[in-house]
CSV table of C-alpha atoms in Angstrom, one decimal:
chain,number,residue,atom,x,y,z
A,496,MET,CA,14.9,49.1,25.4
A,497,LEU,CA,12.2,46.5,24.4
A,498,SER,CA,13.4,46.5,20.7
A,499,THR,CA,17.0,46.0,21.9
A,500,LEU,CA,15.9,43.0,24.0
A,501,PHE,CA,14.0,41.6,21.1
A,502,CYS,CA,17.1,41.7,18.8
A,503,LEU,CA,19.2,40.0,21.5
A,504,CYS,CA,16.6,37.2,21.8
A,505,ALA,CA,16.3,36.9,18.0
A,506,THR,CA,20.0,36.4,17.6
A,507,ALA,CA,20.6,34.3,20.7
A,508,TYR,CA,22.6,31.1,20.4
A,509,LEU,CA,20.7,27.9,21.2
A,510,THR,CA,21.7,24.3,21.4
A,511,VAL,CA,20.1,21.2,19.9
A,512,SER,CA,18.8,20.4,23.4
A,513,ASP,CA,17.1,23.8,23.5
A,514,VAL,CA,15.5,23.4,20.1
A,515,LYS,CA,14.1,20.0,21.0
A,516,SER,CA,12.1,21.7,23.8
A,517,PHE,CA,10.4,24.2,21.5
A,518,THR,CA,6.7,24.7,22.0
A,519,ASP,CA,3.9,25.3,19.6
A,520,ALA,CA,4.3,29.0,20.3
A,521,ASP,CA,7.9,28.9,19.1
A,522,TYR,CA,6.9,27.5,15.7
A,523,ALA,CA,3.8,29.6,15.4
A,524,SER,CA,5.8,32.8,16.0
A,525,GLU,CA,8.6,31.7,13.6
A,526,ARG,CA,11.2,32.1,16.3
A,527,ARG,CA,14.7,33.1,15.1
A,528,PHE,CA,18.0,32.1,16.6
A,529,ARG,CA,21.5,30.9,15.8
A,530,MET,CA,23.4,27.7,16.4
A,531,ARG,CA,27.1,26.6,16.2
A,532,GLY,CA,28.1,23.0,15.4
A,533,THR,CA,29.2,20.5,12.8
A,534,ILE,CA,27.6,19.1,9.7
A,535,VAL,CA,27.7,15.3,10.2
A,536,GLY,CA,25.5,14.2,7.3
A,537,LYS,CA,23.5,15.4,4.3
A,538,SER,CA,20.0,14.2,3.5
A,539,GLY,CA,17.8,14.9,0.5
A,540,CYS,CA,15.9,18.1,-0.4
A,541,GLY,CA,18.4,20.5,1.2
A,542,TYR,CA,18.5,18.9,4.6
A,543,ILE,CA,21.6,18.5,6.7
A,544,PHE,CA,22.3,16.6,9.9
A,545,PHE,CA,23.8,19.0,12.5
A,546,GLU,CA,25.6,18.2,15.8
A,547,ASP,CA,26.7,20.2,18.8
A,548,GLU,CA,27.7,19.2,22.3
A,549,THR,CA,24.1,18.4,23.3
A,550,GLY,CA,22.9,16.2,20.4
A,551,ARG,CA,21.9,16.0,16.8
A,552,THR,CA,19.1,17.3,14.7
A,553,THR,CA,18.0,18.0,11.1
A,554,LEU,CA,18.2,21.5,9.5
A,555,ALA,CA,16.5,22.5,6.3
A,556,ASN,CA,16.9,24.9,3.4
A,557,VAL,CA,20.7,24.4,3.1
A,558,THR,CA,22.4,24.4,-0.3
A,559,HIS,CA,24.3,21.1,-0.3
A,560,LYS,CA,27.0,22.3,-2.7
A,561,ALA,CA,27.9,25.1,-0.3
A,562,VAL,CA,28.9,22.8,2.6
A,563,ARG,CA,30.5,19.5,3.1
A,564,ILE,CA,30.4,16.9,5.8
A,565,GLY,CA,32.7,17.9,8.6
A,566,ASP,CA,32.3,21.7,8.2
A,567,ARG,CA,31.8,23.6,11.4
A,568,ILE,CA,29.2,26.3,10.8
A,569,ASP,CA,27.6,29.3,12.4
A,570,ILE,CA,24.0,29.2,11.1
A,571,GLY,CA,21.0,31.4,11.5
A,572,LEU,CA,17.7,29.6,11.8
A,573,LYS,CA,13.9,30.1,11.8
A,574,ALA,CA,11.4,27.7,13.4
A,575,LYS,CA,8.9,27.1,10.6
A,576,GLN,CA,5.3,25.9,10.9
A,577,HIS,CA,4.1,24.6,7.6
A,578,PRO,CA,0.5,23.9,6.6
A,579,PHE,CA,-1.1,20.6,7.8
A,580,GLY,CA,1.3,20.5,10.8
A,581,ARG,CA,4.7,19.9,9.3
A,582,ARG,CA,7.6,21.7,11.1
A,583,SER,CA,11.2,22.4,10.2
A,584,LEU,CA,14.2,24.5,11.3
A,585,ASN,CA,15.1,26.5,8.2
A,586,SER,CA,18.4,28.1,7.5
A,587,THR,CA,18.4,31.9,7.0
A,588,GLY,CA,22.1,32.0,6.2
A,589,LEU,CA,25.3,30.3,7.4
A,590,LYS,CA,29.1,30.7,7.4
A,591,VAL,CA,31.7,28.0,7.6
A,592,VAL,CA,34.1,28.7,10.6
A,593,GLY,CA,36.2,25.6,10.5
A,594,PHE,CA,36.5,21.9,9.7
A,595,GLN,CA,36.8,18.7,11.7
A,596,ASN,CA,37.0,15.1,10.7
A,597,VAL,CA,33.8,13.2,11.2
A,598,PRO,CA,33.9,9.5,12.1
A,599,PRO,CA,33.5,7.3,9.0
A,600,PRO,CA,30.3,5.3,8.4
A,601,THR,CA,29.9,2.2,10.5
A,602,LYS,CA,28.3,-1.1,9.5
A,603,ALA,CA,24.7,-1.6,10.6
A,604,THR,CA,21.8,-3.9,9.9
A,605,ALA,CA,18.4,-2.8,8.5
A,606,ALA,CA,16.9,-3.8,11.8
A,607,GLN,CA,19.2,-1.5,13.8
A,608,VAL,CA,18.3,1.4,11.5
A,609,ILE,CA,14.6,0.8,11.8
A,610,GLN,CA,14.7,0.5,15.6
A,611,GLY,CA,16.4,3.9,16.0
A,612,GLU,CA,19.8,2.8,17.0
A,613,CYS,CA,21.5,4.8,14.2
A,614,ASP,CA,19.6,8.1,14.2
A,615,TYR,CA,21.5,10.9,12.5
A,616,HIS,CA,24.6,8.7,11.9
A,617,ASP,CA,26.2,7.6,8.7
A,618,VAL,CA,26.0,3.8,8.3
A,619,ILE,CA,26.7,1.0,5.8
A,620,VAL,CA,23.8,-1.4,5.2
A,621,GLU,CA,23.7,-4.4,2.8
A,622,GLY,CA,20.6,-5.9,1.4
A,623,LEU,CA,18.4,-7.0,-1.6
A,624,VAL,CA,16.7,-4.3,-3.7
A,625,THR,CA,13.1,-5.4,-4.0
A,626,GLU,CA,11.5,-2.2,-5.3
A,627,ALA,CA,12.4,1.1,-7.0
A,628,PHE,CA,10.0,4.0,-7.5
A,629,THR,CA,9.5,7.7,-7.8
A,630,ASP,CA,7.6,9.4,-5.1
A,631,GLU,CA,4.0,10.0,-6.2
A,632,ILE,CA,3.8,13.3,-4.3
A,633,ASP,CA,7.2,14.6,-5.4
A,634,PRO,CA,8.4,13.5,-8.9
A,635,LEU,CA,12.0,14.7,-8.1
A,636,CYS,CA,12.4,12.3,-5.2
A,637,ARG,CA,13.4,8.6,-5.9
A,638,PHE,CA,13.6,5.6,-3.6
A,639,ILE,CA,14.6,2.0,-3.5
A,640,VAL,CA,13.4,-0.6,-0.9
A,641,LEU,CA,16.2,-2.6,0.7
A,642,ASN,CA,15.4,-6.0,2.2
A,643,ALA,CA,17.8,-7.5,4.7
A,644,ASN,CA,16.9,-10.4,7.1
A,645,GLY,CA,13.2,-9.8,6.6
A,646,HIS,CA,13.4,-6.1,7.4
A,647,ALA,CA,12.4,-3.6,4.6
A,648,LEU,CA,14.3,-0.3,4.7
A,649,THR,CA,13.4,2.7,2.5
A,650,VAL,CA,16.4,4.3,0.9
A,651,ASN,CA,16.3,7.8,-0.6
A,652,THR,CA,18.6,7.6,-3.7
A,653,GLY,CA,18.7,11.2,-4.7
A,654,TYR,CA,16.8,14.4,-5.4
A,655,GLY,CA,16.3,16.3,-8.6
A,656,ASP,CA,18.8,15.4,-11.3
A,657,SER,CA,21.5,14.2,-8.9
A,658,GLY,CA,22.5,10.6,-8.1
A,659,LEU,CA,21.1,7.5,-9.7
A,660,THR,CA,18.8,7.8,-12.6
A,661,ASN,CA,18.0,4.2,-13.3
A,662,GLU,CA,17.1,2.7,-10.0
A,663,ALA,CA,14.7,0.2,-11.6
A,664,ALA,CA,17.8,-1.7,-13.0
A,665,LEU,CA,18.8,-2.4,-9.4
A,666,VAL,CA,15.7,-4.5,-8.6
A,667,GLY,CA,16.9,-7.9,-7.8
A,668,ALA,CA,20.5,-6.8,-7.0
A,669,ARG,CA,22.3,-7.1,-3.7
A,670,VAL,CA,23.8,-3.8,-2.8
A,671,ARG,CA,25.8,-2.0,-0.2
A,672,VAL,CA,24.4,1.4,0.7
A,673,THR,CA,26.3,4.1,2.6
A,674,GLY,CA,23.9,6.7,3.9
A,675,ALA,CA,22.7,9.0,6.6
A,676,VAL,CA,19.8,7.8,8.8
A,677,SER,CA,17.0,10.2,9.0
A,678,PRO,CA,14.6,9.6,12.0
A,679,SER,CA,12.0,11.9,10.4
A,680,PRO,CA,10.9,12.0,6.8
A,681,GLY,CA,11.3,15.7,6.1
A,682,CYS,CA,8.3,15.6,3.9
A,683,TRP,CA,4.5,15.4,4.1
A,684,ARG,CA,4.5,11.9,5.3
A,685,HIS,CA,4.5,12.5,9.1
A,686,PHE,CA,4.3,9.0,10.3
A,687,VAL,CA,6.8,6.8,8.4
A,688,GLU,CA,9.6,4.7,9.4
A,689,ARG,CA,13.2,5.8,9.4
A,690,ALA,CA,14.8,6.2,6.0
A,691,LEU,CA,18.4,5.9,4.8
A,692,ASN,CA,19.6,8.8,2.6
A,693,ILE,CA,22.4,7.9,0.2
A,694,LEU,CA,25.6,10.0,0.7
A,695,GLY,CA,27.5,11.6,-2.1
A,696,ASP,CA,24.5,12.5,-4.3
A,697,GLY,CA,23.7,8.9,-5.1
A,698,LEU,CA,27.3,7.7,-5.2
A,699,GLY,CA,27.2,5.9,-1.9
A,700,LEU,CA,25.8,2.7,-3.5
A,701,ALA,CA,27.9,-0.3,-4.6
A,702,VAL,CA,26.5,-3.4,-6.3
A,703,ILE,CA,27.6,-6.6,-4.6
A,704,GLU,CA,25.7,-8.9,-6.8
A,705,PRO,CA,24.0,-7.5,-9.9
A,706,ALA,CA,20.4,-8.0,-10.8
A,707,PRO,CA,19.8,-10.9,-13.2
A,708,THR,CA,20.1,-9.9,-16.8
A,709,ASN,CA,17.4,-12.4,-17.7
A,710,ILE,CA,15.0,-12.5,-14.8
A,711,PHE,CA,13.3,-15.5,-16.2
A,712,ALA,CA,16.5,-17.5,-15.7
A,713,VAL,CA,16.4,-17.2,-11.9
A,714,PRO,CA,15.9,-20.3,-9.7
A,715,SER,CA,12.5,-21.9,-9.4
A,716,LEU,CA,10.6,-21.3,-6.2
A,717,ILE,CA,10.6,-24.5,-4.1
A,718,VAL,CA,7.5,-24.5,-2.1
A,719,PRO,CA,8.3,-25.6,1.5
A,720,ASP,CA,5.7,-27.2,3.8
A,721,VAL,CA,6.6,-24.6,6.5
A,722,ALA,CA,8.6,-21.4,6.0
A,723,ASP,CA,9.4,-18.4,8.1
A,724,PRO,CA,8.3,-15.2,6.2
A,725,ARG,CA,11.7,-13.7,6.8
A,726,GLU,CA,13.4,-16.6,5.0
A,727,LEU,CA,11.0,-16.1,2.1
A,728,ALA,CA,11.8,-12.4,1.9
A,729,ASP,CA,15.5,-13.1,1.7
A,730,MET,CA,15.3,-15.6,-1.2
A,731,GLY,CA,15.5,-13.0,-3.9
A,732,LEU,CA,13.8,-13.4,-7.3
A,733,ARG,CA,12.2,-16.8,-7.9
A,734,ARG,CA,10.4,-18.3,-10.8
A,735,VAL,CA,7.1,-20.3,-11.0
A,736,THR,CA,5.3,-21.8,-14.0
A,737,GLY,CA,1.7,-22.7,-14.0
A,738,ARG,CA,-1.9,-22.1,-15.2
A,739,VAL,CA,-3.8,-18.9,-14.3
A,740,LEU,CA,-6.8,-19.8,-12.2
A,741,ALA,CA,-8.3,-16.3,-11.8
A,742,VAL,CA,-7.5,-12.7,-12.5
A,743,TRP,CA,-8.7,-9.5,-10.7
A,744,GLN,CA,-8.0,-5.8,-10.4
A,745,GLU,CA,-5.9,-5.8,-13.6
A,746,SER,CA,-2.7,-6.7,-11.8
A,747,GLN,CA,-3.5,-9.7,-9.5
A,748,PHE,CA,-3.8,-13.3,-10.5
A,749,LEU,CA,-3.8,-16.8,-9.0
A,750,LEU,CA,-1.4,-19.4,-10.3
A,751,ASP,CA,-1.7,-23.1,-9.7
A,752,GLY,CA,2.1,-23.3,-9.4
A,753,GLY,CA,2.2,-27.0,-10.4
A,754,ARG,CA,1.4,-28.2,-6.9
A,755,PRO,CA,-2.2,-29.2,-6.1
A,756,GLY,CA,-3.7,-27.4,-3.1
A,757,TYR,CA,-1.1,-24.7,-3.1
A,758,PRO,CA,-2.2,-21.9,-5.4
A,759,LEU,CA,0.2,-18.9,-5.6
A,760,LEU,CA,-1.1,-15.3,-5.4
A,761,VAL,CA,0.9,-13.2,-7.9
A,762,SER,CA,1.0,-9.4,-7.6
A,763,CYS,CA,2.4,-7.7,-10.7
A,764,ALA,CA,5.0,-5.0,-10.8
A,765,LYS,CA,3.9,-1.4,-11.5
A,766,GLY,CA,2.8,-1.1,-15.1
A,767,VAL,CA,2.5,-4.8,-15.7
A,768,LYS,CA,-1.0,-6.2,-16.4
A,769,ALA,CA,-2.0,-9.7,-15.4
A,770,PRO,CA,-2.4,-12.5,-18.0
A,771,LYS,CA,-5.8,-13.9,-18.9
A,772,TYR,CA,-7.6,-16.7,-17.1
A,773,GLY,CA,-6.4,-20.0,-18.4
A,774,ASP,CA,-3.1,-18.8,-19.7
A,775,PHE,CA,0.0,-21.0,-19.1
A,776,VAL,CA,2.7,-18.6,-17.9
A,777,THR,CA,6.0,-18.2,-16.1
A,778,ALA,CA,6.0,-15.6,-13.4
A,779,VAL,CA,9.1,-14.1,-11.6
A,780,GLY,CA,8.9,-12.1,-8.4
A,781,PHE,CA,9.9,-11.8,-4.8
A,782,PRO,CA,8.4,-14.5,-2.5
A,783,ALA,CA,6.3,-13.4,0.5
A,784,SER,CA,3.5,-14.7,2.6
A,785,ASP,CA,0.3,-13.7,4.4
A,786,PHE,CA,0.7,-16.6,6.9
A,787,PHE,CA,-1.6,-18.7,4.7
A,788,SER,CA,-0.5,-18.7,1.1
A,789,LEU,CA,2.6,-17.9,-0.8
A,790,ILE,CA,2.8,-14.6,-2.7
A,791,LEU,CA,5.0,-13.5,-5.6
A,792,SER,CA,5.3,-9.7,-5.4
A,793,GLN,CA,6.6,-7.2,-7.9
A,794,ALA,CA,6.2,-9.9,-10.5
A,795,ARG,CA,6.7,-10.0,-14.2
A,796,TRP,CA,5.5,-12.8,-16.5
A,797,LYS,CA,5.7,-14.3,-19.9
A,798,PRO,CA,4.0,-17.2,-21.8
A,799,ALA,CA,5.5,-20.4,-20.5
A,800,ASP,CA,7.7,-22.5,-22.7
A,801,GLY,CA,6.5,-26.0,-23.6
A,802,THR,CA,3.0,-27.4,-23.5
A,803,ALA,CA,0.3,-27.9,-20.9
A,804,ASP,CA,-3.3,-28.9,-20.5
A,805,PRO,CA,-5.5,-26.6,-22.6
A,806,SER,CA,-7.5,-25.4,-19.6
A,807,PRO,CA,-7.4,-25.5,-15.8
A,808,ARG,CA,-9.0,-28.7,-14.4
A,809,GLN,CA,-11.1,-27.7,-11.4
A,810,HIS,CA,-14.4,-28.9,-10.1
A,811,ALA,CA,-16.5,-26.5,-8.1
A,812,THR,CA,-17.6,-27.3,-4.6
A,813,VAL,CA,-21.2,-26.3,-3.9
A,814,LEU,CA,-21.7,-25.0,-0.3
A,815,SER,CA,-23.4,-22.3,1.7
A,816,ALA,CA,-21.9,-19.1,3.1
A,817,ARG,CA,-22.4,-20.5,6.6
A,818,GLU,CA,-20.3,-23.5,5.8
A,819,LEU,CA,-17.6,-21.2,4.5
A,820,LEU,CA,-17.6,-18.7,7.3
A,821,CYS,CA,-18.8,-20.6,10.4
A,822,ASP,CA,-18.0,-23.7,12.4
A,823,ALA,CA,-20.6,-26.4,13.2
A,824,LYS,CA,-22.0,-24.4,16.1
A,825,GLY,CA,-22.4,-21.2,14.0
A,826,ARG,CA,-19.4,-19.4,15.5
A,827,LYS,CA,-17.3,-17.2,13.1
A,828,GLN,CA,-14.6,-19.3,11.6
A,829,TYR,CA,-13.0,-18.8,8.1
A,830,GLN,CA,-12.6,-22.2,6.5
A,831,THR,CA,-9.1,-21.6,5.1
A,832,PRO,CA,-8.8,-24.9,3.2
A,833,TYR,CA,-11.2,-23.4,0.6
A,834,TYR,CA,-8.6,-20.6,-0.1
A,835,GLY,CA,-7.8,-20.7,-3.8
A,836,GLN,CA,-10.5,-23.4,-4.5
A,837,LEU,CA,-13.4,-23.2,-6.9
A,838,LEU,CA,-16.7,-22.7,-5.1
A,839,THR,CA,-20.4,-22.2,-6.1
A,840,LEU,CA,-22.5,-20.1,-3.8
A,841,ARG,CA,-26.2,-19.2,-4.1
A,842,GLY,CA,-27.6,-15.8,-3.1
A,843,ILE,CA,-29.4,-12.6,-4.0
A,844,VAL,CA,-27.7,-9.6,-5.6
A,845,ARG,CA,-28.0,-6.7,-3.1
A,846,ASN,CA,-25.5,-4.2,-4.4
A,847,ILE,CA,-23.6,-3.5,-7.7
A,848,VAL,CA,-20.4,-1.4,-7.9
A,849,ALA,CA,-19.3,-0.4,-11.4
A,850,SER,CA,-17.6,2.9,-10.8
A,851,ALA,CA,-14.5,1.7,-12.7
A,852,PRO,CA,-13.7,-1.6,-14.5
A,853,SER,CA,-10.8,-2.4,-12.2
A,854,ASN,CA,-13.2,-2.2,-9.2
A,855,ALA,CA,-16.3,-3.9,-10.7
A,856,ARG,CA,-18.0,-6.1,-8.2
A,857,PHE,CA,-21.3,-7.0,-6.7
A,858,HIS,CA,-22.4,-8.2,-3.3
A,859,LEU,CA,-24.2,-11.4,-2.8
A,860,ASP,CA,-26.6,-12.0,0.1
A,861,CYS,CA,-26.2,-15.6,1.1
A,862,ASP,CA,-28.7,-16.3,3.8
A,863,GLY,CA,-27.7,-13.1,5.6
A,864,PHE,CA,-24.0,-13.3,4.9
A,865,ASP,CA,-22.4,-10.7,2.6
A,866,ILE,CA,-20.1,-12.2,0.0
A,867,PRO,CA,-18.3,-9.8,-2.4
A,868,VAL,CA,-17.9,-11.1,-6.0
A,869,ASP,CA,-15.1,-9.5,-8.0
A,870,VAL,CA,-15.8,-9.2,-11.7
A,871,SER,CA,-13.0,-6.7,-12.5
A,872,ALA,CA,-11.5,-9.0,-15.1
A,873,LEU,CA,-14.9,-9.2,-16.8
A,874,PRO,CA,-16.9,-6.0,-16.0
A,875,ASP,CA,-19.4,-6.7,-18.8
A,876,ALA,CA,-20.7,-9.6,-16.7
A,877,LEU,CA,-22.6,-7.1,-14.6
A,878,ASP,CA,-24.9,-6.5,-17.6
A,879,SER,CA,-26.6,-9.8,-17.0
A,880,ILE,CA,-27.6,-9.2,-13.4
A,881,GLY,CA,-29.6,-6.6,-11.5
A,882,ILE,CA,-30.5,-5.9,-7.9
A,883,GLY,CA,-32.7,-8.6,-6.5
A,884,HIS,CA,-31.7,-11.3,-8.9
A,885,GLU,CA,-31.2,-14.7,-7.5
A,886,VAL,CA,-27.9,-16.2,-8.8
A,887,ASN,CA,-25.6,-19.1,-8.6
A,888,VAL,CA,-22.0,-17.8,-8.6
A,889,THR,CA,-19.0,-20.0,-9.3
A,890,GLY,CA,-15.6,-18.5,-8.6
A,891,ILE,CA,-12.2,-18.8,-7.0
A,892,CYS,CA,-12.3,-18.2,-3.2
A,893,LEU,CA,-9.9,-15.6,-1.8
A,894,MET,CA,-9.3,-14.7,1.8
A,895,ASP,CA,-9.0,-11.0,2.2
A,896,ILE,CA,-5.7,-10.6,4.1
A,897,ASN,CA,-2.6,-8.3,3.8
A,898,PRO,CA,0.9,-9.7,3.2
A,899,TRP,CA,3.1,-10.0,6.3
A,900,HIS,CA,6.1,-7.8,6.9
A,901,PRO,CA,8.1,-7.3,10.1
A,902,ASN,CA,6.8,-3.9,10.9
A,903,ALA,CA,3.1,-4.5,10.3
A,904,PRO,CA,0.5,-5.9,12.7
A,905,PHE,CA,-0.3,-9.6,12.6
A,906,PRO,CA,-2.2,-10.2,9.3
A,907,HIS,CA,-5.8,-11.0,10.0
A,908,ILE,CA,-8.4,-12.3,7.7
A,909,THR,CA,-11.1,-9.6,7.2
A,910,GLY,CA,-13.4,-11.3,4.7
A,911,VAL,CA,-13.9,-13.6,1.7
A,912,THR,CA,-14.2,-12.7,-1.9
A,913,LEU,CA,-15.2,-14.8,-4.9
A,914,VAL,CA,-13.4,-14.0,-8.2
A,915,ILE,CA,-15.2,-15.1,-11.4
A,916,ARG,CA,-13.3,-16.5,-14.3
A,917,THR,CA,-15.8,-16.4,-17.2
A,918,PRO,CA,-19.2,-14.8,-17.8
A,919,GLU,CA,-20.7,-18.3,-17.5
A,920,ASP,CA,-19.7,-18.3,-13.8
A,921,ILE,CA,-22.8,-16.2,-13.1
A,922,ALA,CA,-26.1,-18.0,-13.6
A,923,VAL,CA,-29.4,-16.1,-12.9
A,924,THR,CA,-31.9,-18.6,-11.4
A,925,ALA,CA,-34.8,-16.1,-10.7
A,926,ARG,CA,-35.6,-12.5,-11.3
A,927,PRO,CA,-37.5,-10.4,-8.8
A,928,SER,CA,-41.3,-10.0,-9.3
A,929,TRP,CA,-42.3,-6.8,-11.0
A,930,TRP,CA,-44.5,-6.1,-7.9
A,931,THR,CA,-41.7,-4.7,-5.7
A,932,PRO,CA,-42.7,-3.0,-2.4
A,933,HIS,CA,-42.0,0.4,-3.9
A,934,ARG,CA,-44.2,-0.3,-6.9
A,935,LEU,CA,-47.0,-1.6,-4.7
A,936,LEU,CA,-46.7,1.5,-2.5
A,937,GLY,CA,-46.9,3.7,-5.5
A,938,LEU,CA,-50.0,1.9,-6.8
A,939,VAL,CA,-51.7,2.2,-3.4
A,940,ILE,CA,-50.9,5.9,-3.2
A,941,GLY,CA,-52.1,6.4,-6.8
A,942,LEU,CA,-55.5,4.6,-6.1
A,943,LEU,CA,-56.0,6.7,-2.9
A,944,ALA,CA,-55.3,9.9,-4.8
A,945,ALA,CA,-57.8,8.8,-7.5
A,946,LEU,CA,-60.4,8.0,-4.9
A,947,VAL,CA,-60.0,11.3,-3.2
A,948,GLY,CA,-60.2,13.1,-6.5
A,949,PHE,CA,-63.4,11.2,-7.4
A,950,PHE,CA,-64.9,12.1,-4.0
A,951,ILE,CA,-64.1,15.8,-4.5
A,952,TRP,CA,-65.5,15.8,-8.0
A,953,ASN,CA,-68.7,14.1,-6.9
A,954,ARG,CA,-69.2,16.7,-4.2
A,955,PHE,CA,-68.5,19.4,-6.7
A,956,LEU,CA,-71.2,18.1,-9.1
A,957,ASN,CA,-73.7,17.6,-6.3
A,958,HIS,CA,-73.2,21.2,-5.2
A,959,HIS,CA,-73.9,22.6,-8.7
A,960,VAL,CA,-77.0,20.4,-9.2
A,961,ASN,CA,-78.5,21.6,-5.9
């Protein structure tokens, strides 16, 4: 009797509404059941979007070639609890029992997709491709990033050998994407924004305006006095020519941009190394902002045409860390006019980090203020200093702040970093005395030990004489 009841429960038909109320116990026990409904969309990695009279959900482990959008199916399912908390509803077998026409995709904006207004529906979204990459945790999965009206939308372009194979060629193009909106990633990234999955194994993509064949022929970036970050994000590729003021972490550099007082932070595209300090270059990338400065992201560069001054003309401003980080009354206040400027600070080396050249730096104690100094472009400069050395450091001042985008918190300044340009930017003014506290303590301990030994030896001799 109990076994018969179990079989009935295991093969019971449930609805989408029933499944959405599953508990931890349902997934832990790998509860089995069946559902009847319609395939309304196909995502990547064997996922389908399923609809019945109570709602829509995502089902996994379905061979895409075995079904089509519009098929009515009777499907067996198992609630699956994966390691590290991921859950899915996995197909154990299905049969097609009919077909019905599914409404065609409707036009939507990237903002509507991100805000959840299009979950499980097929939509058409237009925008600018600003990035293309392969998933670092799944080499068969590929993505592009679509930017529209300042909103960045992730688009899954295909899985395995299907779909597009040269998404990188789309960077800088304006495209129209037809895809299914997935409210959950269906992967190990639990907490990510909604993604758009291209329909038709990568064929649901049309190029409206192709990417520039020569990216260095794109329009120059005109630096406005005031600009909305969304407007910057929608500009597309822009070009800037100038002198390199500083380089750090192999792929970041600061460009004078040809406009005094407005240095441009350039972040290179993946695989592109930054030029050297002092080089005169043309950089092309996507404009962005951190509310303070202009940023050129996903950038590529080349030596600039024409001639320019042989070296950057900058004069260092000598000041204290307090003047840089506080107001006149000592309250915390980052002095942002110094962003991108050449400063000289005096302090004592307290910590040196040399785990990798791209992360080489040391920390300067400036009257109790901790100032990181980035030497990643010149890691050998660390050979000239040691813990406790008093130094004068000249470098470009950077405010540590993340770029703005619509779905991130307000970008706050979290600190200040100096970036050196040449080995001569570090001048040792005093070395610590050999008599450090540890050495003095060792000497005192050694003398006490010798005194105790002498006392014991003296008692030993007296004992034998008597």
